């Protein structure tokens, strides 16, 4: 728990020094570290697809780092507030809030337990506003610690209020999603939606792509898609058995031993009928008198390959 708190504080601080388009996708590195530690400490097998997913995440992260936009020079929290109150971002924020309210009050009561996109949609929509507010609050704290006090500005506390509201709502609906659906499905979907909306919000509010050429932008998107591919591959194949045949055999024997049945199956050739003695199912004798004798079951006129 202490390590999680320290990690979140470090992630919070990163938004004060780097664009969100760089910081947010790099969150996939925690998935790689978790997979490696699980392999080393918990003895969880990291199969070939897991290794490939880790490699894809690393390659995508390096691509984004090498082509990320430069951090914008901001000298006051008022400058961030001016960026947040421009018509383009106000329109985006209004659409996000309206969509989140519609999901919460009209869609969640009817489809929240059956459609995985409902809870994740609320978290992802509000998450993009959370990151923008966190970055604004981080810049204000950075300037305050450097000697320019920003705590006297009401904009700083307005951003802090937005962060508290959005984070509490996100935690609530993310917990509901994890309680209702499989974590292996929730995590990659949430990561994709949250990161995509955060990049869009950062591009609109902080204009991260204004000083980049099309080649750099396309390269960043390719790096982001590479990370998405690696994340999806890690989550999709994390429970994959190393040898499906062995797993099937183990499950079959376990099932047979639990039910007390002894099954003998003779290999058959392709034929229109099966001899009387070809397939026999033997049931064990029971002491309670329910089963008194062996009952051979014979099948004829069956098409078995």
PDB file of N, CA, C and O in Angstrom, residues 174-239:
ATOM      1  N   UNK A 174     -15.012   2.495 -11.066  1.00  0.00           N
ATOM      2  CA  UNK A 174     -13.999   1.508 -11.418  1.00  0.00           C
ATOM      3  C   UNK A 174     -14.109   0.281 -10.510  1.00  0.00           C
ATOM      4  O   UNK A 174     -13.972  -0.859 -10.971  1.00  0.00           O
ATOM      5  N   UNK A 175     -14.378   0.504  -9.216  1.00  0.00           N
ATOM      6  CA  UNK A 175     -14.583  -0.622  -8.310  1.00  0.00           C
ATOM      7  C   UNK A 175     -15.807  -1.436  -8.704  1.00  0.00           C
ATOM      8  O   UNK A 175     -15.810  -2.667  -8.619  1.00  0.00           O
ATOM      9  N   UNK A 176     -16.866  -0.757  -9.147  1.00  0.00           N
ATOM     10  CA  UNK A 176     -18.057  -1.479  -9.601  1.00  0.00           C
ATOM     11  C   UNK A 176     -17.744  -2.322 -10.832  1.00  0.00           C
ATOM     12  O   UNK A 176     -18.220  -3.459 -10.957  1.00  0.00           O
ATOM     13  N   UNK A 177     -16.955  -1.764 -11.734  1.00  0.00           N
ATOM     14  CA  UNK A 177     -16.589  -2.523 -12.938  1.00  0.00           C
ATOM     15  C   UNK A 177     -15.758  -3.746 -12.583  1.00  0.00           C
ATOM     16  O   UNK A 177     -15.971  -4.840 -13.123  1.00  0.00           O
ATOM     17  N   UNK A 178     -14.810  -3.593 -11.656  1.00  0.00           N
ATOM     18  CA  UNK A 178     -13.968  -4.721 -11.262  1.00  0.00           C
ATOM     19  C   UNK A 178     -14.747  -5.765 -10.481  1.00  0.00           C
ATOM     20  O   UNK A 178     -14.444  -6.961 -10.551  1.00  0.00           O
ATOM     21  N   UNK A 179     -15.755  -5.342  -9.725  1.00  0.00           N
ATOM     22  CA  UNK A 179     -16.581  -6.295  -8.982  1.00  0.00           C
ATOM     23  C   UNK A 179     -17.531  -7.061  -9.887  1.00  0.00           C
ATOM     24  O   UNK A 179     -17.921  -8.189  -9.573  1.00  0.00           O
ATOM     25  N   UNK A 180     -17.918  -6.448 -11.000  1.00  0.00           N
ATOM     26  CA  UNK A 180     -18.935  -7.051 -11.860  1.00  0.00           C
ATOM     27  C   UNK A 180     -18.330  -7.875 -12.975  1.00  0.00           C
ATOM     28  O   UNK A 180     -18.852  -8.943 -13.324  1.00  0.00           O
ATOM     29  N   UNK A 181     -17.213  -7.426 -13.540  1.00  0.00           N
ATOM     30  CA  UNK A 181     -16.652  -8.073 -14.711  1.00  0.00           C
ATOM     31  C   UNK A 181     -15.228  -8.553 -14.432  1.00  0.00           C
ATOM     32  O   UNK A 181     -14.622  -8.203 -13.422  1.00  0.00           O
ATOM     33  N   UNK A 182     -14.722  -9.341 -15.358  1.00  0.00           N
ATOM     34  CA  UNK A 182     -13.379  -9.918 -15.229  1.00  0.00           C
ATOM     35  C   UNK A 182     -12.319  -8.822 -15.331  1.00  0.00           C
ATOM     36  O   UNK A 182     -12.347  -7.990 -16.232  1.00  0.00           O
ATOM     37  N   UNK A 183     -11.363  -8.863 -14.397  1.00  0.00           N
ATOM     38  CA  UNK A 183     -10.303  -7.855 -14.387  1.00  0.00           C
ATOM     39  C   UNK A 183      -9.482  -7.885 -15.667  1.00  0.00           C
ATOM     40  O   UNK A 183      -9.043  -6.844 -16.164  1.00  0.00           O
ATOM     41  N   UNK A 184      -9.276  -9.089 -16.218  1.00  0.00           N
ATOM     42  CA  UNK A 184      -8.485  -9.214 -17.445  1.00  0.00           C
ATOM     43  C   UNK A 184      -9.148  -8.520 -18.621  1.00  0.00           C
ATOM     44  O   UNK A 184      -8.486  -8.173 -19.601  1.00  0.00           O
ATOM     45  N   UNK A 185     -10.448  -8.307 -18.553  1.00  0.00           N
ATOM     46  CA  UNK A 185     -11.167  -7.598 -19.609  1.00  0.00           C
ATOM     47  C   UNK A 185     -11.272  -6.111 -19.287  1.00  0.00           C
ATOM     48  O   UNK A 185     -11.127  -5.247 -20.154  1.00  0.00           O
ATOM     49  N   UNK A 186     -11.513  -5.786 -17.998  1.00  0.00           N
ATOM     50  CA  UNK A 186     -11.703  -4.391 -17.595  1.00  0.00           C
ATOM     51  C   UNK A 186     -10.422  -3.576 -17.785  1.00  0.00           C
ATOM     52  O   UNK A 186     -10.461  -2.462 -18.329  1.00  0.00           O
ATOM     53  N   UNK A 187      -9.278  -4.127 -17.373  1.00  0.00           N
ATOM     54  CA  UNK A 187      -8.026  -3.360 -17.373  1.00  0.00           C
ATOM     55  C   UNK A 187      -7.616  -2.858 -18.758  1.00  0.00           C
ATOM     56  O   UNK A 187      -7.351  -1.664 -18.921  1.00  0.00           O
ATOM     57  N   UNK A 188      -7.545  -3.727 -19.792  1.00  0.00           N
ATOM     58  CA  UNK A 188      -7.115  -3.195 -21.095  1.00  0.00           C
ATOM     59  C   UNK A 188      -8.117  -2.229 -21.714  1.00  0.00           C
ATOM     60  O   UNK A 188      -7.728  -1.251 -22.337  1.00  0.00           O
ATOM     61  N   UNK A 189      -9.429  -2.499 -21.545  1.00  0.00           N
ATOM     62  CA  UNK A 189     -10.440  -1.597 -22.108  1.00  0.00           C
ATOM     63  C   UNK A 189     -10.357  -0.234 -21.438  1.00  0.00           C
ATOM     64  O   UNK A 189     -10.397   0.817 -22.097  1.00  0.00           O
ATOM     65  N   UNK A 190     -10.234  -0.238 -20.119  1.00  0.00           N
ATOM     66  CA  UNK A 190     -10.136   1.029 -19.392  1.00  0.00           C
ATOM     67  C   UNK A 190      -8.867   1.787 -19.783  1.00  0.00           C
ATOM     68  O   UNK A 190      -8.893   3.010 -19.963  1.00  0.00           O
ATOM     69  N   UNK A 191      -7.765   1.067 -19.910  1.00  0.00           N
ATOM     70  CA  UNK A 191      -6.510   1.719 -20.286  1.00  0.00           C
ATOM     71  C   UNK A 191      -6.622   2.378 -21.660  1.00  0.00           C
ATOM     72  O   UNK A 191      -6.189   3.528 -21.848  1.00  0.00           O
ATOM     73  N   UNK A 192      -7.214   1.683 -22.614  1.00  0.00           N
ATOM     74  CA  UNK A 192      -7.342   2.223 -23.971  1.00  0.00           C
ATOM     75  C   UNK A 192      -8.230   3.465 -23.977  1.00  0.00           C
ATOM     76  O   UNK A 192      -7.862   4.517 -24.523  1.00  0.00           O
ATOM     77  N   UNK A 193      -9.417   3.372 -23.365  1.00  0.00           N
ATOM     78  CA  UNK A 193     -10.353   4.499 -23.388  1.00  0.00           C
ATOM     79  C   UNK A 193      -9.811   5.688 -22.599  1.00  0.00           C
ATOM     80  O   UNK A 193      -9.871   6.836 -23.058  1.00  0.00           O
ATOM     81  N   UNK A 194      -9.268   5.419 -21.418  1.00  0.00           N
ATOM     82  CA  UNK A 194      -8.762   6.500 -20.571  1.00  0.00           C
ATOM     83  C   UNK A 194      -7.599   7.224 -21.243  1.00  0.00           C
ATOM     84  O   UNK A 194      -7.561   8.462 -21.296  1.00  0.00           O
ATOM     85  N   UNK A 195      -6.649   6.466 -21.781  1.00  0.00           N
ATOM     86  CA  UNK A 195      -5.476   7.077 -22.409  1.00  0.00           C
ATOM     87  C   UNK A 195      -5.867   7.847 -23.669  1.00  0.00           C
ATOM     88  O   UNK A 195      -5.357   8.952 -23.920  1.00  0.00           O
ATOM     89  N   UNK A 196      -6.756   7.296 -24.469  1.00  0.00           N
ATOM     90  CA  UNK A 196      -7.178   7.964 -25.707  1.00  0.00           C
ATOM     91  C   UNK A 196      -7.861   9.294 -25.407  1.00  0.00           C
ATOM     92  O   UNK A 196      -7.547  10.331 -26.024  1.00  0.00           O
ATOM     93  N   UNK A 197      -8.794   9.305 -24.455  1.00  0.00           N
ATOM     94  CA  UNK A 197      -9.503  10.541 -24.110  1.00  0.00           C
ATOM     95  C   UNK A 197      -8.562  11.551 -23.458  1.00  0.00           C
ATOM     96  O   UNK A 197      -8.708  12.763 -23.661  1.00  0.00           O
ATOM     97  N   UNK A 198      -7.601  11.071 -22.680  1.00  0.00           N
ATOM     98  CA  UNK A 198      -6.645  11.984 -22.054  1.00  0.00           C
ATOM     99  C   UNK A 198      -5.774  12.670 -23.106  1.00  0.00           C
ATOM    100  O   UNK A 198      -5.502  13.884 -23.014  1.00  0.00           O
ATOM    101  N   UNK A 199      -5.329  11.929 -24.099  1.00  0.00           N
ATOM    102  CA  UNK A 199      -4.526  12.520 -25.175  1.00  0.00           C
ATOM    103  C   UNK A 199      -5.344  13.562 -25.935  1.00  0.00           C
ATOM    104  O   UNK A 199      -4.853  14.656 -26.247  1.00  0.00           O
ATOM    105  N   UNK A 200      -6.605  13.254 -26.220  1.00  0.00           N
ATOM    106  CA  UNK A 200      -7.466  14.211 -26.922  1.00  0.00           C
ATOM    107  C   UNK A 200      -7.636  15.485 -26.101  1.00  0.00           C
ATOM    108  O   UNK A 200      -7.529  16.611 -26.613  1.00  0.00           O
ATOM    109  N   UNK A 201      -7.898  15.323 -24.792  1.00  0.00           N
ATOM    110  CA  UNK A 201      -8.079  16.493 -23.934  1.00  0.00           C
ATOM    111  C   UNK A 201      -6.802  17.326 -23.853  1.00  0.00           C
ATOM    112  O   UNK A 201      -6.858  18.568 -23.877  1.00  0.00           O
ATOM    113  N   UNK A 202      -5.652  16.676 -23.761  1.00  0.00           N
ATOM    114  CA  UNK A 202      -4.392  17.406 -23.675  1.00  0.00           C
ATOM    115  C   UNK A 202      -4.089  18.158 -24.971  1.00  0.00           C
ATOM    116  O   UNK A 202      -3.600  19.294 -24.940  1.00  0.00           O
ATOM    117  N   UNK A 203      -4.401  17.535 -26.098  1.00  0.00           N
ATOM    118  CA  UNK A 203      -4.176  18.194 -27.386  1.00  0.00           C
ATOM    119  C   UNK A 203      -5.064  19.426 -27.524  1.00  0.00           C
ATOM    120  O   UNK A 203      -4.643  20.471 -28.050  1.00  0.00           O
ATOM    121  N   UNK A 204      -6.300  19.336 -27.031  1.00  0.00           N
ATOM    122  CA  UNK A 204      -7.224  20.472 -27.138  1.00  0.00           C
ATOM    123  C   UNK A 204      -6.839  21.584 -26.159  1.00  0.00           C
ATOM    124  O   UNK A 204      -6.815  22.771 -26.531  1.00  0.00           O
ATOM    125  N   UNK A 205      -6.546  21.216 -24.926  1.00  0.00           N
ATOM    126  CA  UNK A 205      -6.313  22.236 -23.900  1.00  0.00           C
ATOM    127  C   UNK A 205      -4.916  22.836 -23.979  1.00  0.00           C
ATOM    128  O   UNK A 205      -4.758  24.063 -24.006  1.00  0.00           O
ATOM    129  N   UNK A 206      -3.880  21.996 -24.013  1.00  0.00           N
ATOM    130  CA  UNK A 206      -2.506  22.493 -23.981  1.00  0.00           C
ATOM    131  C   UNK A 206      -1.884  22.606 -25.367  1.00  0.00           C
ATOM    132  O   UNK A 206      -0.728  23.020 -25.471  1.00  0.00           O
ATOM    133  N   UNK A 207      -2.617  22.194 -26.404  1.00  0.00           N
ATOM    134  CA  UNK A 207      -2.162  22.336 -27.787  1.00  0.00           C
ATOM    135  C   UNK A 207      -0.766  21.710 -27.981  1.00  0.00           C
ATOM    136  O   UNK A 207       0.174  22.351 -28.487  1.00  0.00           O
ATOM    137  N   UNK A 208      -0.680  20.425 -27.564  1.00  0.00           N
ATOM    138  CA  UNK A 208       0.609  19.740 -27.608  1.00  0.00           C
ATOM    139  C   UNK A 208       1.124  19.537 -29.021  1.00  0.00           C
ATOM    140  O   UNK A 208       2.335  19.401 -29.229  1.00  0.00           O
ATOM    141  N   UNK A 209       0.234  19.483 -29.998  1.00  0.00           N
ATOM    142  CA  UNK A 209       0.659  19.185 -31.368  1.00  0.00           C
ATOM    143  C   UNK A 209       0.854  20.428 -32.232  1.00  0.00           C
ATOM    144  O   UNK A 209       1.146  20.310 -33.422  1.00  0.00           O
ATOM    145  N   UNK A 210       0.707  21.599 -31.644  1.00  0.00           N
ATOM    146  CA  UNK A 210       0.804  22.815 -32.454  1.00  0.00           C
ATOM    147  C   UNK A 210       2.208  23.031 -33.016  1.00  0.00           C
ATOM    148  O   UNK A 210       2.366  23.604 -34.102  1.00  0.00           O
ATOM    149  N   UNK A 211       3.232  22.585 -32.290  1.00  0.00           N
ATOM    150  CA  UNK A 211       4.610  22.824 -32.721  1.00  0.00           C
ATOM    151  C   UNK A 211       5.280  21.546 -33.208  1.00  0.00           C
ATOM    152  O   UNK A 211       6.517  21.458 -33.224  1.00  0.00           O
ATOM    153  N   UNK A 212       4.489  20.568 -33.622  1.00  0.00           N
ATOM    154  CA  UNK A 212       5.029  19.323 -34.154  1.00  0.00           C
ATOM    155  C   UNK A 212       4.595  19.138 -35.605  1.00  0.00           C
ATOM    156  O   UNK A 212       3.499  19.559 -35.995  1.00  0.00           O
ATOM    157  N   UNK A 213       5.455  18.472 -36.363  1.00  0.00           N
ATOM    158  CA  UNK A 213       5.113  18.201 -37.756  1.00  0.00           C
ATOM    159  C   UNK A 213       4.319  16.900 -37.843  1.00  0.00           C
ATOM    160  O   UNK A 213       4.280  16.110 -36.893  1.00  0.00           O
ATOM    161  N   UNK A 214       3.659  16.662 -38.972  1.00  0.00           N
ATOM    162  CA  UNK A 214       2.837  15.447 -39.112  1.00  0.00           C
ATOM    163  C   UNK A 214       3.598  14.150 -38.882  1.00  0.00           C
ATOM    164  O   UNK A 214       3.031  13.184 -38.371  1.00  0.00           O
ATOM    165  N   UNK A 215       4.888  14.118 -39.245  1.00  0.00           N
ATOM    166  CA  UNK A 215       5.671  12.898 -39.038  1.00  0.00           C
ATOM    167  C   UNK A 215       5.788  12.559 -37.557  1.00  0.00           C
ATOM    168  O   UNK A 215       5.644  11.392 -37.153  1.00  0.00           O
ATOM    169  N   UNK A 216       6.053  13.563 -36.728  1.00  0.00           N
ATOM    170  CA  UNK A 216       6.161  13.319 -35.287  1.00  0.00           C
ATOM    171  C   UNK A 216       4.826  12.865 -34.694  1.00  0.00           C
ATOM    172  O   UNK A 216       4.783  11.969 -33.842  1.00  0.00           O
ATOM    173  N   UNK A 217       3.750  13.472 -35.158  1.00  0.00           N
ATOM    174  CA  UNK A 217       2.429  13.106 -34.629  1.00  0.00           C
ATOM    175  C   UNK A 217       2.083  11.664 -34.990  1.00  0.00           C
ATOM    176  O   UNK A 217       1.622  10.879 -34.145  1.00  0.00           O
ATOM    177  N   UNK A 218       2.321  11.291 -36.251  1.00  0.00           N
ATOM    178  CA  UNK A 218       2.031   9.918 -36.677  1.00  0.00           C
ATOM    179  C   UNK A 218       2.907   8.922 -35.927  1.00  0.00           C
ATOM    180  O   UNK A 218       2.443   7.838 -35.529  1.00  0.00           O
ATOM    181  N   UNK A 219       4.172   9.279 -35.703  1.00  0.00           N
ATOM    182  CA  UNK A 219       5.068   8.387 -34.965  1.00  0.00           C
ATOM    183  C   UNK A 219       4.579   8.188 -33.531  1.00  0.00           C
ATOM    184  O   UNK A 219       4.627   7.069 -32.991  1.00  0.00           O
ATOM    185  N   UNK A 220       4.127   9.260 -32.896  1.00  0.00           N
ATOM    186  CA  UNK A 220       3.586   9.136 -31.537  1.00  0.00           C
ATOM    187  C   UNK A 220       2.363   8.228 -31.514  1.00  0.00           C
ATOM    188  O   UNK A 220       2.211   7.392 -30.607  1.00  0.00           O
ATOM    189  N   UNK A 221       1.484   8.362 -32.502  1.00  0.00           N
ATOM    190  CA  UNK A 221       0.298   7.516 -32.556  1.00  0.00           C
ATOM    191  C   UNK A 221       0.672   6.050 -32.790  1.00  0.00           C
ATOM    192  O   UNK A 221       0.055   5.145 -32.218  1.00  0.00           O
ATOM    193  N   UNK A 222       1.694   5.831 -33.609  1.00  0.00           N
ATOM    194  CA  UNK A 222       2.152   4.445 -33.825  1.00  0.00           C
ATOM    195  C   UNK A 222       2.720   3.852 -32.532  1.00  0.00           C
ATOM    196  O   UNK A 222       2.480   2.680 -32.217  1.00  0.00           O
ATOM    197  N   UNK A 223       3.469   4.667 -31.785  1.00  0.00           N
ATOM    198  CA  UNK A 223       3.974   4.196 -30.499  1.00  0.00           C
ATOM    199  C   UNK A 223       2.852   3.888 -29.526  1.00  0.00           C
ATOM    200  O   UNK A 223       2.892   2.884 -28.794  1.00  0.00           O
ATOM    201  N   UNK A 224       1.824   4.733 -29.524  1.00  0.00           N
ATOM    202  CA  UNK A 224       0.669   4.496 -28.655  1.00  0.00           C
ATOM    203  C   UNK A 224      -0.062   3.217 -29.040  1.00  0.00           C
ATOM    204  O   UNK A 224      -0.437   2.404 -28.174  1.00  0.00           O
ATOM    205  N   UNK A 225      -0.257   2.998 -30.327  1.00  0.00           N
ATOM    206  CA  UNK A 225      -0.911   1.766 -30.784  1.00  0.00           C
ATOM    207  C   UNK A 225      -0.073   0.534 -30.455  1.00  0.00           C
ATOM    208  O   UNK A 225      -0.618  -0.540 -30.158  1.00  0.00           O
ATOM    209  N   UNK A 226       1.256   0.677 -30.499  1.00  0.00           N
ATOM    210  CA  UNK A 226       2.125  -0.443 -30.129  1.00  0.00           C
ATOM    211  C   UNK A 226       1.951  -0.800 -28.660  1.00  0.00           C
ATOM    212  O   UNK A 226       1.889  -1.974 -28.289  1.00  0.00           O
ATOM    213  N   UNK A 227       1.859   0.223 -27.802  1.00  0.00           N
ATOM    214  CA  UNK A 227       1.623  -0.025 -26.373  1.00  0.00           C
ATOM    215  C   UNK A 227       0.273  -0.696 -26.159  1.00  0.00           C
ATOM    216  O   UNK A 227       0.139  -1.635 -25.360  1.00  0.00           O
ATOM    217  N   UNK A 228      -0.743  -0.233 -26.880  1.00  0.00           N
ATOM    218  CA  UNK A 228      -2.072  -0.838 -26.761  1.00  0.00           C
ATOM    219  C   UNK A 228      -2.037  -2.307 -27.160  1.00  0.00           C
ATOM    220  O   UNK A 228      -2.655  -3.160 -26.500  1.00  0.00           O
ATOM    221  N   UNK A 229      -1.314  -2.605 -28.223  1.00  0.00           N
ATOM    222  CA  UNK A 229      -1.215  -4.001 -28.673  1.00  0.00           C
ATOM    223  C   UNK A 229      -0.533  -4.873 -27.619  1.00  0.00           C
ATOM    224  O   UNK A 229      -0.987  -5.979 -27.319  1.00  0.00           O
ATOM    225  N   UNK A 230       0.558  -4.370 -27.041  1.00  0.00           N
ATOM    226  CA  UNK A 230       1.251  -5.129 -26.010  1.00  0.00           C
ATOM    227  C   UNK A 230       0.408  -5.320 -24.765  1.00  0.00           C
ATOM    228  O   UNK A 230       0.376  -6.408 -24.172  1.00  0.00           O
ATOM    229  N   UNK A 231      -0.310  -4.259 -24.357  1.00  0.00           N
ATOM    230  CA  UNK A 231      -1.182  -4.364 -23.183  1.00  0.00           C
ATOM    231  C   UNK A 231      -2.291  -5.379 -23.411  1.00  0.00           C
ATOM    232  O   UNK A 231      -2.586  -6.216 -22.542  1.00  0.00           O
ATOM    233  N   UNK A 232      -2.921  -5.315 -24.579  1.00  0.00           N
ATOM    234  CA  UNK A 232      -3.995  -6.258 -24.886  1.00  0.00           C
ATOM    235  C   UNK A 232      -3.474  -7.689 -24.915  1.00  0.00           C
ATOM    236  O   UNK A 232      -4.117  -8.610 -24.389  1.00  0.00           O
ATOM    237  N   UNK A 233      -2.298  -7.882 -25.487  1.00  0.00           N
ATOM    238  CA  UNK A 233      -1.732  -9.232 -25.575  1.00  0.00           C
ATOM    239  C   UNK A 233      -1.401  -9.776 -24.192  1.00  0.00           C
ATOM    240  O   UNK A 233      -1.633 -10.960 -23.908  1.00  0.00           O
ATOM    241  N   UNK A 234      -0.875  -8.925 -23.307  1.00  0.00           N
ATOM    242  CA  UNK A 234      -0.553  -9.369 -21.960  1.00  0.00           C
ATOM    243  C   UNK A 234      -1.794  -9.815 -21.200  1.00  0.00           C
ATOM    244  O   UNK A 234      -1.809 -10.872 -20.562  1.00  0.00           O
ATOM    245  N   UNK A 235      -2.848  -9.017 -21.267  1.00  0.00           N
ATOM    246  CA  UNK A 235      -4.065  -9.339 -20.519  1.00  0.00           C
ATOM    247  C   UNK A 235      -4.837 -10.484 -21.152  1.00  0.00           C
ATOM    248  O   UNK A 235      -5.438 -11.302 -20.454  1.00  0.00           O
ATOM    249  N   UNK A 236      -4.823 -10.560 -22.471  1.00  0.00           N
ATOM    250  CA  UNK A 236      -5.616 -11.576 -23.157  1.00  0.00           C
ATOM    251  C   UNK A 236      -5.035 -12.966 -22.957  1.00  0.00           C
ATOM    252  O   UNK A 236      -5.778 -13.958 -22.905  1.00  0.00           O
ATOM    253  N   UNK A 237      -3.724 -13.067 -22.835  1.00  0.00           N
ATOM    254  CA  UNK A 237      -3.075 -14.377 -22.774  1.00  0.00           C
ATOM    255  C   UNK A 237      -2.452 -14.674 -21.422  1.00  0.00           C
ATOM    256  O   UNK A 237      -1.701 -15.638 -21.294  1.00  0.00           O
ATOM    257  N   UNK A 238      -2.756 -13.884 -20.389  1.00  0.00           N
ATOM    258  CA  UNK A 238      -2.079 -14.083 -19.113  1.00  0.00           C
ATOM    259  C   UNK A 238      -2.475 -15.381 -18.435  1.00  0.00           C
ATOM    260  O   UNK A 238      -1.728 -15.911 -17.617  1.00  0.00           O
ATOM    261  N   UNK A 239      -3.653 -15.931 -18.741  1.00  0.00           N
ATOM    262  CA  UNK A 239      -4.090 -17.189 -18.145  1.00  0.00           C
ATOM    263  C   UNK A 239      -3.967 -18.360 -19.106  1.00  0.00           C
ATOM    264  O   UNK A 239      -4.522 -19.428 -18.862  1.00  0.00           O
TER     265      UNK A 239
END
